[in-house]
């Protein structure tokens, strides 16, 4: 039964590839350009081993590509996360590199990336496989007022990385493989 299912997913994936023109292709695979929500929605279910993303962060500074604020971050991210959950294979992983942000107008940190993690687990049913803290000393010092003028805060030098799994499916997968 499992082999039949994998064969059907392979056929659906091949059909998907035949219908979509890659942005570029190398010997290692193809890259597709588009809105991730639409591309994900077009993919067959349980056909992807790994989704890795560095989404827009909830920074105080607004970017041209559009970055949601901390208050609305979960509402913005949930549709992506639902689609990812649908397309992930039973042993699939969802890895999110998500930088921290300052609270607007005060020298304190937002908790939005931790709230996102809890939302993914409590609301959507993901499980935290493992967390990573990426030490990145190349970040710009800021906000200038608190980091370089008043010097009451340090330069932010860490990004969090949440490695998510759909563990109920993973456990089933491990016990049947
Ligand atoms: C935080 S930046 C990623 C930065 C990147 N990790 C780097 O180090 O340069 C977020 C990226 O997500 C892209 N993006 C935003 N919304 C998107 C969407 N709906 N689908 C696909 N990409 C999107 C933006 O264009 C932007 O390039």
PDB file of C-alpha atoms and ligand atoms in Angstrom:
ATOM      1  CA  UNK A   1       0.000   0.000   0.000  1.00  0.00           C
ATOM      2  CA  UNK A   2       2.852   2.331   0.923  1.00  0.00           C
ATOM      3  CA  UNK A   3       4.645   1.604  -2.391  1.00  0.00           C
ATOM      4  CA  UNK A   4       1.439   2.396  -4.331  1.00  0.00           C
ATOM      5  CA  UNK A   5       1.111   5.698  -2.455  1.00  0.00           C
ATOM      6  CA  UNK A   6       4.746   6.675  -3.148  1.00  0.00           C
ATOM      7  CA  UNK A   7       4.303   5.793  -6.829  1.00  0.00           C
ATOM      8  CA  UNK A   8       1.200   7.955  -7.048  1.00  0.00           C
ATOM      9  CA  UNK A   9       3.039  10.861  -5.365  1.00  0.00           C
ATOM     10  CA  UNK A  10       5.950  10.402  -7.796  1.00  0.00           C
ATOM     11  CA  UNK A  11       3.526  10.616 -10.755  1.00  0.00           C
ATOM     12  CA  UNK A  12       1.843  13.722  -9.311  1.00  0.00           C
ATOM     13  CA  UNK A  13       5.254  15.335  -8.725  1.00  0.00           C
ATOM     14  CA  UNK A  14       6.353  14.526 -12.297  1.00  0.00           C
ATOM     15  CA  UNK A  15       3.096  16.048 -13.617  1.00  0.00           C
ATOM     16  CA  UNK A  16       3.696  19.158 -11.486  1.00  0.00           C
ATOM     17  CA  UNK A  17       7.234  19.515 -12.907  1.00  0.00           C
ATOM     18  CA  UNK A  18       5.943  19.096 -16.465  1.00  0.00           C
ATOM     19  CA  UNK A  19       3.439  21.927 -15.920  1.00  0.00           C
ATOM     20  CA  UNK A  20       5.800  24.445 -14.253  1.00  0.00           C
ATOM     21  CA  UNK A  21       8.675  26.226 -15.948  1.00  0.00           C
ATOM     22  CA  UNK A  22      11.714  26.553 -13.661  1.00  0.00           C
ATOM     23  CA  UNK A  23      13.377  29.925 -13.175  1.00  0.00           C
ATOM     24  CA  UNK A  24      16.684  28.111 -13.589  1.00  0.00           C
ATOM     25  CA  UNK A  25      17.998  24.568 -13.475  1.00  0.00           C
ATOM     26  CA  UNK A  26      21.326  22.991 -12.513  1.00  0.00           C
ATOM     27  CA  UNK A  27      22.558  19.387 -12.185  1.00  0.00           C
ATOM     28  CA  UNK A  28      21.327  19.514  -8.580  1.00  0.00           C
ATOM     29  CA  UNK A  29      17.739  20.504  -9.369  1.00  0.00           C
ATOM     30  CA  UNK A  30      15.484  23.349 -10.378  1.00  0.00           C
ATOM     31  CA  UNK A  31      14.425  26.644  -8.797  1.00  0.00           C
ATOM     32  CA  UNK A  32      10.897  28.033  -9.247  1.00  0.00           C
ATOM     33  CA  UNK A  33      10.087  31.691  -8.754  1.00  0.00           C
ATOM     34  CA  UNK A  34       6.744  32.788  -7.340  1.00  0.00           C
ATOM     35  CA  UNK A  35       4.610  33.456  -4.316  1.00  0.00           C
ATOM     36  CA  UNK A  36       5.376  30.589  -1.959  1.00  0.00           C
ATOM     37  CA  UNK A  37       1.696  30.294  -0.931  1.00  0.00           C
ATOM     38  CA  UNK A  38       0.628  29.665  -4.536  1.00  0.00           C
ATOM     39  CA  UNK A  39       3.536  27.376  -5.385  1.00  0.00           C
ATOM     40  CA  UNK A  40       2.999  25.333  -2.231  1.00  0.00           C
ATOM     41  CA  UNK A  41      -0.748  25.125  -2.844  1.00  0.00           C
ATOM     42  CA  UNK A  42      -0.090  23.690  -6.308  1.00  0.00           C
ATOM     43  CA  UNK A  43       2.149  20.874  -5.003  1.00  0.00           C
ATOM     44  CA  UNK A  44       0.802  17.377  -4.311  1.00  0.00           C
ATOM     45  CA  UNK A  45       0.367  16.436  -0.659  1.00  0.00           C
ATOM     46  CA  UNK A  46       3.183  14.577   1.114  1.00  0.00           C
ATOM     47  CA  UNK A  47       5.590  15.177  -1.765  1.00  0.00           C
ATOM     48  CA  UNK A  48       8.275  17.328  -0.096  1.00  0.00           C
ATOM     49  CA  UNK A  49      11.115  16.238   2.203  1.00  0.00           C
ATOM     50  CA  UNK A  50      12.329  19.631   3.354  1.00  0.00           C
ATOM     51  CA  UNK A  51      11.007  23.168   3.362  1.00  0.00           C
ATOM     52  CA  UNK A  52      13.633  25.665   4.443  1.00  0.00           C
ATOM     53  CA  UNK A  53      12.856  29.350   4.634  1.00  0.00           C
ATOM     54  CA  UNK A  54      14.107  32.688   5.794  1.00  0.00           C
ATOM     55  CA  UNK A  55      10.801  34.570   5.734  1.00  0.00           C
ATOM     56  CA  UNK A  56      10.407  38.326   6.121  1.00  0.00           C
ATOM     57  CA  UNK A  57      11.087  39.185   9.767  1.00  0.00           C
ATOM     58  CA  UNK A  58       8.891  41.427  11.923  1.00  0.00           C
ATOM     59  CA  UNK A  59      11.476  44.217  11.837  1.00  0.00           C
ATOM     60  CA  UNK A  60      10.650  47.773  12.922  1.00  0.00           C
ATOM     61  CA  UNK A  61      12.107  48.943   9.606  1.00  0.00           C
ATOM     62  CA  UNK A  62       9.726  48.250   6.744  1.00  0.00           C
ATOM     63  CA  UNK A  63      11.182  46.455   3.716  1.00  0.00           C
ATOM     64  CA  UNK A  64      10.108  46.784   0.087  1.00  0.00           C
ATOM     65  CA  UNK A  65       9.118  43.106  -0.044  1.00  0.00           C
ATOM     66  CA  UNK A  66       6.706  43.693   2.826  1.00  0.00           C
ATOM     67  CA  UNK A  67       7.349  42.511   6.343  1.00  0.00           C
ATOM     68  CA  UNK A  68       4.438  42.056   8.738  1.00  0.00           C
ATOM     69  CA  UNK A  69       4.622  43.542  12.221  1.00  0.00           C
ATOM     70  CA  UNK A  70       5.054  41.377  15.289  1.00  0.00           C
ATOM     71  CA  UNK A  71       1.419  41.749  16.330  1.00  0.00           C
ATOM     72  CA  UNK A  72       0.096  40.209  13.099  1.00  0.00           C
ATOM     73  CA  UNK A  73       2.967  37.848  12.381  1.00  0.00           C
ATOM     74  CA  UNK A  74       1.184  34.603  13.297  1.00  0.00           C
ATOM     75  CA  UNK A  75      -1.858  35.461  11.150  1.00  0.00           C
ATOM     76  CA  UNK A  76       0.429  36.199   8.211  1.00  0.00           C
ATOM     77  CA  UNK A  77       2.592  33.076   8.637  1.00  0.00           C
ATOM     78  CA  UNK A  78      -0.145  30.496   9.358  1.00  0.00           C
ATOM     79  CA  UNK A  79      -1.319  30.045   5.706  1.00  0.00           C
ATOM     80  CA  UNK A  80       2.270  29.192   4.670  1.00  0.00           C
ATOM     81  CA  UNK A  81       2.656  26.793   7.586  1.00  0.00           C
ATOM     82  CA  UNK A  82      -0.628  25.012   6.772  1.00  0.00           C
ATOM     83  CA  UNK A  83       0.422  24.458   3.171  1.00  0.00           C
ATOM     84  CA  UNK A  84       3.863  23.258   4.262  1.00  0.00           C
ATOM     85  CA  UNK A  85       2.222  20.777   6.623  1.00  0.00           C
ATOM     86  CA  UNK A  86       0.080  19.445   3.770  1.00  0.00           C
ATOM     87  CA  UNK A  87       2.992  18.946   1.342  1.00  0.00           C
ATOM     88  CA  UNK A  88       5.506  17.496   3.826  1.00  0.00           C
ATOM     89  CA  UNK A  89       6.260  13.789   3.652  1.00  0.00           C
ATOM     90  CA  UNK A  90       5.789  11.783   6.841  1.00  0.00           C
ATOM     91  CA  UNK A  91       9.471  12.186   7.698  1.00  0.00           C
ATOM     92  CA  UNK A  92       9.642  15.739   6.326  1.00  0.00           C
ATOM     93  CA  UNK A  93      11.081  18.814   8.011  1.00  0.00           C
ATOM     94  CA  UNK A  94      10.231  22.496   8.053  1.00  0.00           C
ATOM     95  CA  UNK A  95      13.197  24.717   8.938  1.00  0.00           C
ATOM     96  CA  UNK A  96      12.596  28.398   9.640  1.00  0.00           C
ATOM     97  CA  UNK A  97      15.409  30.889  10.062  1.00  0.00           C
ATOM     98  CA  UNK A  98      13.779  33.804  11.847  1.00  0.00           C
ATOM     99  CA  UNK A  99      15.663  36.806  13.167  1.00  0.00           C
ATOM    100  CA  UNK A 100      14.611  38.712  16.264  1.00  0.00           C
ATOM    101  CA  UNK A 101      13.213  42.232  16.347  1.00  0.00           C
ATOM    102  CA  UNK A 102      13.080  45.208  18.688  1.00  0.00           C
ATOM    103  CA  UNK A 103       9.845  46.461  20.170  1.00  0.00           C
ATOM    104  CA  UNK A 104       8.840  49.735  18.490  1.00  0.00           C
ATOM    105  CA  UNK A 105       9.902  52.807  20.489  1.00  0.00           C
ATOM    106  CA  UNK A 106      11.438  50.996  23.454  1.00  0.00           C
ATOM    107  CA  UNK A 107      14.724  49.201  24.145  1.00  0.00           C
ATOM    108  CA  UNK A 108      13.238  45.734  24.575  1.00  0.00           C
ATOM    109  CA  UNK A 109      12.997  42.677  22.357  1.00  0.00           C
ATOM    110  CA  UNK A 110       9.876  41.368  20.672  1.00  0.00           C
ATOM    111  CA  UNK A 111       8.916  37.776  21.436  1.00  0.00           C
ATOM    112  CA  UNK A 112       7.331  37.256  18.030  1.00  0.00           C
ATOM    113  CA  UNK A 113       9.600  34.407  16.859  1.00  0.00           C
ATOM    114  CA  UNK A 114       8.954  32.504  20.109  1.00  0.00           C
ATOM    115  CA  UNK A 115       5.212  33.179  19.802  1.00  0.00           C
ATOM    116  CA  UNK A 116       5.391  31.829  16.246  1.00  0.00           C
ATOM    117  CA  UNK A 117       7.102  28.670  17.479  1.00  0.00           C
ATOM    118  CA  UNK A 118       4.443  28.129  20.142  1.00  0.00           C
ATOM    119  CA  UNK A 119       1.672  28.817  17.632  1.00  0.00           C
ATOM    120  CA  UNK A 120       3.125  26.283  15.170  1.00  0.00           C
ATOM    121  CA  UNK A 121       3.229  23.653  17.897  1.00  0.00           C
ATOM    122  CA  UNK A 122       0.053  24.416  19.885  1.00  0.00           C
ATOM    123  CA  UNK A 123      -2.251  25.528  17.063  1.00  0.00           C
ATOM    124  CA  UNK A 124      -1.013  23.741  13.961  1.00  0.00           C
ATOM    125  CA  UNK A 125       0.314  20.521  15.481  1.00  0.00           C
ATOM    126  CA  UNK A 126       3.957  20.807  14.476  1.00  0.00           C
ATOM    127  CA  UNK A 127       6.629  19.529  16.832  1.00  0.00           C
ATOM    128  CA  UNK A 128       9.962  21.173  17.552  1.00  0.00           C
ATOM    129  CA  UNK A 129      12.613  18.688  16.391  1.00  0.00           C
ATOM    130  CA  UNK A 130      15.376  21.001  17.534  1.00  0.00           C
ATOM    131  CA  UNK A 131      16.248  24.646  17.898  1.00  0.00           C
ATOM    132  CA  UNK A 132      19.422  26.326  16.683  1.00  0.00           C
ATOM    133  CA  UNK A 133      20.891  29.732  17.473  1.00  0.00           C
ATOM    134  CA  UNK A 134      22.895  31.148  14.582  1.00  0.00           C
ATOM    135  CA  UNK A 135      25.693  33.400  15.816  1.00  0.00           C
ATOM    136  CA  UNK A 136      25.957  36.151  13.213  1.00  0.00           C
ATOM    137  CA  UNK A 137      28.324  38.915  14.361  1.00  0.00           C
ATOM    138  CA  UNK A 138      27.998  40.617  10.941  1.00  0.00           C
ATOM    139  CA  UNK A 139      24.633  42.173  11.863  1.00  0.00           C
ATOM    140  CA  UNK A 140      24.486  45.975  11.831  1.00  0.00           C
ATOM    141  CA  UNK A 141      24.544  47.621  15.273  1.00  0.00           C
ATOM    142  CA  UNK A 142      21.107  49.015  16.020  1.00  0.00           C
ATOM    143  CA  UNK A 143      18.837  50.560  17.007  1.00  0.00           C
ATOM    144  CA  UNK A 144      21.474  53.330  17.006  1.00  0.00           C
ATOM    145  CA  UNK A 145      19.948  55.201  19.964  1.00  0.00           C
ATOM    146  CA  UNK A 146      20.332  52.314  22.379  1.00  0.00           C
ATOM    147  CA  UNK A 147      23.292  50.406  20.935  1.00  0.00           C
ATOM    148  CA  UNK A 148      25.719  53.092  19.765  1.00  0.00           C
ATOM    149  CA  UNK A 149      24.559  56.385  21.392  1.00  0.00           C
ATOM    150  CA  UNK A 150      23.183  55.567  24.875  1.00  0.00           C
ATOM    151  CA  UNK A 151      24.968  52.186  24.835  1.00  0.00           C
ATOM    152  CA  UNK A 152      22.386  50.516  27.000  1.00  0.00           C
ATOM    153  CA  UNK A 153      21.956  47.482  24.687  1.00  0.00           C
ATOM    154  CA  UNK A 154      24.311  45.210  22.699  1.00  0.00           C
ATOM    155  CA  UNK A 155      24.300  44.569  18.961  1.00  0.00           C
ATOM    156  CA  UNK A 156      21.937  41.717  18.180  1.00  0.00           C
ATOM    157  CA  UNK A 157      24.102  38.853  16.920  1.00  0.00           C
ATOM    158  CA  UNK A 158      21.782  35.835  16.987  1.00  0.00           C
ATOM    159  CA  UNK A 159      19.068  34.434  14.707  1.00  0.00           C
ATOM    160  CA  UNK A 160      16.866  31.612  15.858  1.00  0.00           C
ATOM    161  CA  UNK A 161      16.291  28.572  13.651  1.00  0.00           C
ATOM    162  CA  UNK A 162      13.271  26.403  14.345  1.00  0.00           C
ATOM    163  CA  UNK A 163      13.423  22.855  12.953  1.00  0.00           C
ATOM    164  CA  UNK A 164       9.861  21.563  12.883  1.00  0.00           C
ATOM    165  CA  UNK A 165       8.477  18.125  12.160  1.00  0.00           C
ATOM    166  CA  UNK A 166       5.033  16.614  12.033  1.00  0.00           C
ATOM    167  CA  UNK A 167       6.060  14.115  14.682  1.00  0.00           C
ATOM    168  CA  UNK A 168       2.934  11.935  14.785  1.00  0.00           C
ATOM    169  CA  UNK A 169       3.546  11.136  11.126  1.00  0.00           C
ATOM    170  CA  UNK A 170       7.292  10.764  11.690  1.00  0.00           C
ATOM    171  CA  UNK A 171       6.814   8.223  14.474  1.00  0.00           C
ATOM    172  CA  UNK A 172       4.411   6.236  12.273  1.00  0.00           C
ATOM    173  CA  UNK A 173       6.908   6.452   9.399  1.00  0.00           C
ATOM    174  CA  UNK A 174       9.808   5.203  11.547  1.00  0.00           C
ATOM    175  CA  UNK A 175       7.829   2.296  12.955  1.00  0.00           C
ATOM    176  CA  UNK A 176       6.737   1.100   9.491  1.00  0.00           C
ATOM    177  CA  UNK A 177      10.025   1.599   7.614  1.00  0.00           C
TER     178      UNK A 177
HETATM  179  C1  LIG B   1      14.164  38.063   5.285  1.00  0.00           C
HETATM  180  S1  LIG B   1      14.210  38.102   3.536  1.00  0.00           S
HETATM  181  C2  LIG B   1      15.236  36.773   3.355  1.00  0.00           C
HETATM  182  C3  LIG B   1      16.604  37.180   3.511  1.00  0.00           C
HETATM  183  C4  LIG B   1      17.547  36.098   3.049  1.00  0.00           C
HETATM  184  N1  LIG B   1      17.494  34.994   3.962  1.00  0.00           N
HETATM  185  C5  LIG B   1      18.916  36.685   3.000  1.00  0.00           C
HETATM  186  O1  LIG B   1      19.687  36.366   3.877  1.00  0.00           O
HETATM  187  O2  LIG B   1      19.163  37.507   2.124  1.00  0.00           O
HETATM  188  C6  LIG B   1      12.627  37.513   3.041  1.00  0.00           C
HETATM  189  C7  LIG B   1      12.481  37.166   1.573  1.00  0.00           C
HETATM  190  O3  LIG B   1      11.188  36.547   1.397  1.00  0.00           O
HETATM  191  C8  LIG B   1      10.652  36.966   0.156  1.00  0.00           C
HETATM  192  N2  LIG B   1       9.178  36.788   0.220  1.00  0.00           N
HETATM  193  C9  LIG B   1       8.274  37.554   0.885  1.00  0.00           C
HETATM  194  N3  LIG B   1       7.025  37.094   0.718  1.00  0.00           N
HETATM  195  C10 LIG B   1       7.131  35.984  -0.077  1.00  0.00           C
HETATM  196  C11 LIG B   1       6.175  35.080  -0.616  1.00  0.00           C
HETATM  197  N4  LIG B   1       4.868  35.186  -0.379  1.00  0.00           N
HETATM  198  N5  LIG B   1       6.647  34.070  -1.395  1.00  0.00           N
HETATM  199  C12 LIG B   1       7.970  33.948  -1.652  1.00  0.00           C
HETATM  200  N6  LIG B   1       8.915  34.772  -1.153  1.00  0.00           N
HETATM  201  C13 LIG B   1       8.494  35.798  -0.392  1.00  0.00           C
HETATM  202  C14 LIG B   1      11.090  38.405   0.027  1.00  0.00           C
HETATM  203  O4  LIG B   1      11.090  38.807  -1.306  1.00  0.00           O
HETATM  204  C15 LIG B   1      12.493  38.356   0.630  1.00  0.00           C
HETATM  205  O5  LIG B   1      13.446  38.113  -0.372  1.00  0.00           O
END
